[in-house]
Coordinates of C-alpha atoms and ligand atoms in Angstrom, one line a residue:
M48 CA 0.0 0.0 0.0
N49 CA 1.0 3.6 -0.3
T50 CA 1.5 5.1 3.1
P51 CA 1.0 8.8 3.9
S52 CA 4.0 10.8 5.0
P53 CA 5.2 9.7 8.4
S54 CA 5.0 13.4 9.4
L55 CA 1.2 13.3 9.2
S56 CA 0.0 15.3 12.1
E57 CA -3.6 15.6 13.3
S58 CA -3.4 19.4 13.6
D59 CA -2.6 19.6 9.8
I60 CA -5.9 18.0 8.8
R61 CA -8.0 19.5 11.6
P62 CA -6.5 22.9 12.4
D63 CA -7.0 23.6 16.1
H64 CA -7.9 27.3 15.9
L65 CA -10.6 26.6 13.3
L66 CA -12.0 23.6 15.2
R67 CA -13.0 25.9 18.1
G68 CA -15.2 27.9 15.7
H69 CA -17.3 24.9 14.7
A70 CA -18.4 24.0 18.2
E71 CA -21.5 26.2 18.3
R72 CA -22.6 25.1 14.8
Y73 CA -22.3 21.5 15.8
A74 CA -24.3 22.2 19.0
A75 CA -27.0 23.8 16.9
D76 CA -27.1 20.7 14.6
I77 CA -27.5 18.4 17.6
A78 CA -30.2 20.5 19.1
R79 CA -32.1 20.4 15.8
L80 CA -31.8 16.6 15.8
F81 CA -32.9 16.2 19.4
A82 CA -36.0 18.3 18.8
H83 CA -37.2 15.0 17.2
E84 CA -35.9 12.8 20.0
D85 CA -39.4 11.2 20.5
E86 CA -39.1 9.8 16.9
F87 CA -35.8 8.0 17.7
V88 CA -36.1 4.1 17.4
G89 CA -34.5 1.2 19.2
V90 CA -32.5 -1.1 16.9
P91 CA -30.8 -4.5 17.2
C92 CA -27.1 -5.0 16.7
P93 CA -26.2 -3.7 13.2
A94 CA -23.6 -6.4 12.7
C95 CA -25.1 -9.7 14.0
G96 CA -28.8 -8.8 14.6
G97 CA -28.6 -9.7 18.3
D98 CA -30.9 -7.8 20.6
E99 CA -29.0 -8.3 23.8
S100 CA -26.8 -5.4 24.7
R101 CA -24.9 -3.8 27.6
P102 CA -24.7 0.0 28.2
A103 CA -21.4 1.5 27.0
F104 CA -21.7 5.2 27.8
E105 CA -23.7 8.3 27.0
K106 CA -22.3 11.2 24.9
L107 CA -24.1 14.3 23.5
K108 CA -27.3 12.8 25.0
L109 CA -27.0 9.7 22.8
T110 CA -26.9 6.2 24.4
Y111 CA -24.2 3.9 23.2
V112 CA -24.6 0.1 23.8
S113 CA -22.3 -2.8 23.2
C114 CA -23.7 -6.0 21.6
A115 CA -23.5 -8.9 24.1
Q116 CA -22.8 -11.3 21.2
C117 CA -20.3 -9.6 19.0
E118 CA -19.1 -6.5 20.9
T119 CA -20.1 -4.1 18.1
M120 CA -21.0 -0.7 19.7
Y121 CA -24.0 1.2 18.4
V122 CA -26.3 4.0 19.2
S123 CA -29.8 2.9 20.3
P124 CA -32.3 4.4 20.3
R125 CA -31.2 6.4 17.3
P126 CA -32.5 8.9 14.7
T127 CA -34.4 7.4 11.8
P128 CA -33.0 7.6 8.2
A129 CA -35.5 10.5 7.6
L130 CA -34.1 12.4 10.6
L131 CA -30.5 11.8 9.4
G132 CA -31.5 13.1 6.0
M133 CA -32.7 16.3 7.6
Y134 CA -29.6 16.5 9.7
Y135 CA -27.2 16.4 6.8
S136 CA -29.3 18.6 4.5
Q137 CA -29.5 21.4 7.2
S138 CA -26.1 21.0 8.9
E139 CA -24.5 24.3 9.9
N140 CA -21.5 22.4 11.0
Y141 CA -20.8 21.0 7.5
A142 CA -21.4 24.4 6.0
Y143 CA -18.7 25.8 8.3
W144 CA -16.3 23.0 7.4
N145 CA -17.0 23.6 3.7
R146 CA -16.3 27.4 4.2
Y147 CA -13.4 27.4 6.6
I148 CA -11.8 24.1 7.8
F149 CA -11.7 22.1 4.5
P150 CA -10.2 25.1 2.5
A151 CA -7.6 25.7 5.2
S152 CA -6.6 22.1 5.4
E153 CA -7.1 20.9 1.9
D154 CA -3.5 20.9 0.8
A155 CA -2.4 18.8 3.8
R156 CA -5.4 16.5 3.3
R157 CA -4.8 16.1 -0.4
E158 CA -1.2 15.2 -0.1
R159 CA -1.3 13.1 3.0
I160 CA -4.7 11.4 2.9
F161 CA -6.5 11.6 -0.4
R162 CA -3.8 11.1 -2.9
P163 CA -2.4 8.1 -1.2
R164 CA -6.0 6.8 -0.7
A165 CA -6.8 7.2 -4.4
E166 CA -3.6 5.4 -5.3
R167 CA -4.4 2.7 -2.8
V168 CA -7.9 2.1 -4.3
A169 CA -6.4 1.8 -7.8
E170 CA -3.7 -0.5 -6.5
I171 CA -6.5 -2.7 -4.8
C172 CA -8.3 -3.0 -8.2
G173 CA -5.1 -4.1 -9.8
R174 CA -4.3 -6.6 -7.1
F175 CA -7.7 -8.2 -7.2
N176 CA -8.0 -8.1 -11.0
V177 CA -11.0 -5.8 -11.1
T178 CA -11.1 -3.6 -14.2
P179 CA -11.7 -0.1 -13.0
G180 CA -15.0 1.2 -14.3
A181 CA -17.1 3.6 -12.3
L182 CA -16.0 4.6 -8.8
M183 CA -18.7 5.9 -6.4
E184 CA -17.7 7.7 -3.2
I185 CA -20.3 7.6 -0.5
G186 CA -20.0 10.9 1.5
A187 CA -17.7 12.7 -0.9
G188 CA -17.5 15.8 1.4
F189 CA -15.3 18.5 -0.1
G190 CA -14.6 16.3 -3.2
T191 CA -10.8 16.1 -2.8
F192 CA -10.7 12.3 -2.9
C193 CA -12.9 12.2 -6.1
E194 CA -10.6 14.8 -7.7
E195 CA -7.6 12.7 -6.9
V196 CA -9.3 9.6 -8.4
R197 CA -10.1 11.6 -11.5
R198 CA -6.5 12.8 -11.8
L199 CA -5.3 9.2 -11.8
G200 CA -7.3 8.6 -14.9
T201 CA -7.8 4.9 -13.9
F202 CA -11.6 5.0 -13.6
S203 CA -13.9 5.7 -16.5
R204 CA -16.5 7.5 -14.3
V205 CA -16.3 9.1 -10.9
L206 CA -19.5 9.7 -8.9
A207 CA -19.7 11.8 -5.7
V208 CA -22.7 10.9 -3.4
E209 CA -23.0 13.8 -0.9
P210 CA -26.2 14.8 0.9
T211 CA -25.1 18.1 2.4
P212 CA -26.0 21.0 0.0
D213 CA -22.9 23.2 0.5
L214 CA -20.5 20.3 0.1
A215 CA -22.4 18.9 -2.9
E216 CA -22.1 22.4 -4.5
T217 CA -18.3 22.4 -3.9
C218 CA -18.1 19.0 -5.6
R219 CA -20.1 20.3 -8.6
Q220 CA -17.8 23.3 -8.8
R221 CA -14.9 20.9 -9.2
G222 CA -16.7 19.4 -12.2
L223 CA -17.6 16.2 -10.4
E224 CA -20.8 14.2 -11.2
V225 CA -22.8 14.6 -8.0
I226 CA -25.7 12.7 -6.5
E227 CA -27.1 15.0 -3.7
K228 CA -28.8 12.4 -1.6
P229 CA -28.2 10.0 1.3
I230 CA -26.9 6.7 -0.1
E231 CA -30.1 5.0 1.3
Q232 CA -32.1 7.0 -1.3
V233 CA -29.7 6.3 -4.2
S234 CA -31.0 2.8 -4.2
T235 CA -33.6 1.3 -1.9
E236 CA -31.5 -1.8 -1.5
G237 CA -28.5 0.1 -0.4
M238 CA -25.0 -0.2 -1.7
R239 CA -25.2 -3.8 -2.8
S240 CA -27.6 -3.0 -5.7
V241 CA -25.6 -0.1 -7.1
L242 CA -22.5 -2.3 -7.4
S243 CA -22.0 -4.5 -10.4
P244 CA -21.5 -8.2 -9.6
G245 CA -17.8 -8.7 -9.1
G246 CA -17.4 -5.0 -8.2
L247 CA -15.4 -4.0 -5.2
L248 CA -16.7 -2.4 -2.0
V249 CA -14.1 -0.5 0.0
I250 CA -15.2 0.6 3.5
S251 CA -13.3 3.0 5.8
C252 CA -14.8 3.4 9.3
P253 CA -13.9 3.6 13.0
S254 CA -13.0 0.4 14.8
V255 CA -14.3 0.2 18.4
K256 CA -11.5 -2.2 19.3
G257 CA -8.8 0.1 18.0
F258 CA -6.5 2.1 20.4
D259 CA -8.2 5.5 20.0
I260 CA -11.7 4.4 20.9
A261 CA -10.8 1.5 23.2
V262 CA -8.7 3.8 25.4
L263 CA -10.6 7.1 25.2
G264 CA -14.1 5.7 25.0
K265 CA -16.6 8.6 24.9
A266 CA -13.7 11.1 25.1
S267 CA -12.6 10.0 21.6
N268 CA -13.3 12.5 18.8
S269 CA -14.2 9.5 16.6
V270 CA -17.3 9.0 18.8
D271 CA -19.6 11.6 17.4
V272 CA -23.3 12.1 16.6
E273 CA -22.7 11.0 13.0
H274 CA -21.2 7.6 13.6
L275 CA -24.0 5.4 14.8
N276 CA -22.3 2.0 14.3
Y277 CA -18.8 1.1 15.7
F278 CA -17.8 -2.2 14.2
H279 CA -14.5 -4.0 14.6
P280 CA -12.6 -6.1 12.1
A281 CA -14.4 -9.4 12.9
S282 CA -17.9 -7.9 13.2
L283 CA -17.7 -5.8 10.0
S284 CA -16.3 -8.9 8.1
R285 CA -19.3 -10.9 9.3
L286 CA -21.8 -8.3 8.2
V287 CA -20.3 -7.8 4.8
T288 CA -20.1 -11.6 4.2
E289 CA -23.7 -12.1 5.2
S290 CA -24.7 -9.3 2.8
G291 CA -23.4 -11.2 -0.2
F292 CA -19.8 -10.2 -0.4
E293 CA -16.5 -12.0 -0.3
V294 CA -14.1 -10.2 2.2
L295 CA -10.8 -9.9 0.5
E296 CA -8.8 -7.8 3.0
V297 CA -9.2 -6.2 6.4
S298 CA -6.6 -3.8 7.7
T299 CA -6.2 -0.9 10.2
P300 CA -3.8 1.5 8.5
G301 CA -4.3 4.3 11.0
K302 CA -1.6 6.8 11.7
L303 CA -3.1 8.9 14.4
D304 CA -4.3 6.8 17.4
A305 CA -1.4 7.4 19.7
E306 CA -1.2 11.1 18.9
L307 CA -5.0 11.5 19.4
V308 CA -4.8 9.9 22.9
R309 CA -1.6 11.9 23.7
K310 CA -3.3 15.2 22.7
K311 CA -6.2 14.5 25.0
V312 CA -3.9 13.8 27.9
L313 CA -1.8 16.9 27.3
A314 CA -5.0 19.0 27.0
G315 CA -6.1 17.7 30.4
E316 CA -9.2 16.1 28.9
F317 CA -8.1 12.5 29.7
S318 CA -6.1 11.0 32.5
L319 CA -3.5 8.2 32.4
A320 CA -3.4 8.0 36.2
G321 CA -3.0 4.3 37.1
Q322 CA -1.7 3.6 33.5
P323 CA 2.1 3.9 33.9
F324 CA 2.7 1.9 30.7
L325 CA 0.7 4.3 28.5
Q326 CA 2.2 7.3 30.4
Q327 CA 5.6 6.0 29.4
V328 CA 4.8 5.4 25.7
L329 CA 2.6 8.4 25.0
I330 CA 4.1 11.1 27.2
D331 CA 7.5 10.4 28.9
E332 CA 9.2 8.6 26.0
W333 CA 7.0 9.8 23.1
D334 CA 9.9 10.8 20.9
R335 CA 11.5 7.4 21.2
L336 CA 8.4 5.2 21.2
G337 CA 5.5 7.1 19.6
A338 CA 6.0 6.3 16.0
A339 CA 7.0 2.6 16.6
F340 CA 4.0 2.1 18.9
Q341 CA 1.6 3.6 16.2
Q342 CA 3.1 1.3 13.6
F343 CA 2.6 -1.7 15.9
L344 CA -1.1 -0.7 16.4
A345 CA -1.6 -0.5 12.6
D346 CA 0.1 -3.7 11.8
A347 CA -1.7 -5.7 14.6
G348 CA -5.2 -4.6 13.5
L349 CA -5.4 -2.4 16.6
S350 CA -5.9 1.1 15.1
S351 CA -9.3 2.7 15.3
H352 CA -9.1 3.4 11.6
L353 CA -10.5 0.3 9.8
W354 CA -10.4 -0.6 6.1
L355 CA -12.2 -3.5 4.5
V356 CA -12.2 -4.6 0.9
A357 CA -14.8 -7.0 -0.4
R358 CA -16.1 -8.3 -3.7
K359 CA -19.7 -8.5 -4.6
A360 CA -20.8 -12.0 -5.5
T361 CA -21.1 -12.7 -9.2
Ligands
LIG506 ZN1 -23.7 -8.0 17.5

């Protein structure tokens, strides 16, 4: 795989001074969602369908539970797809990201995240003998990844699915083909039916068993109102297999877990009291151990940044 620059820093892709400005927009988005709290619905485990769960924690008024069978963490009760559609179409937070944070951080994101990611997807197609045809990105955001895919010239068509109006407009201004809808409305059967038989599904999502989320829990920035399901390598593999795909590869190529936990500790938002080992690695001997520790997490499937590649049955 193509790895991002080892100097990738979390503050390059999420500039701290701009992040402060988004807090009140995010709070307004959440308040708008919770005005419909009586419409939230209880759900079974999204990975295995089990309905036995244990409480995990509460954050931003949402209740997170852990599946008793497979340890997937998920929000239940949760907003319905219709409420989520409203959330994304009216989001002030994403409008703010579109206007301030994405433009300020795009060069760093392009070089360190999206260009390597586009090259990696092309490499995956080559490795698994899939002729690159159309590529569809679900949640295209600012459009940087789609632009990098188009620049490669590998795919005959690039489709950006993006339900937030300001972000969809940015994608259109880049000359991308945009579908301004939630993926659930693109096809009533979801992703499986928009993929050709033999086509590849590439998923990137948080892993609940990775270091960032397993250590920080609700203090992790990866636990937010927009991620309702927190799979792990085994539970996501099971779900994808049972949905009619052959899982080809599961990996956790994350670069930031250790730095994310370290930053929370240094900011006084998380304590390592009683955790001398983590204190040693993340704080006292960070310069010597930090990079090697993060590499171990990635190699061992223990980063909270999870990738899965699967092929739709023919
Ligand atoms: Zn489960």
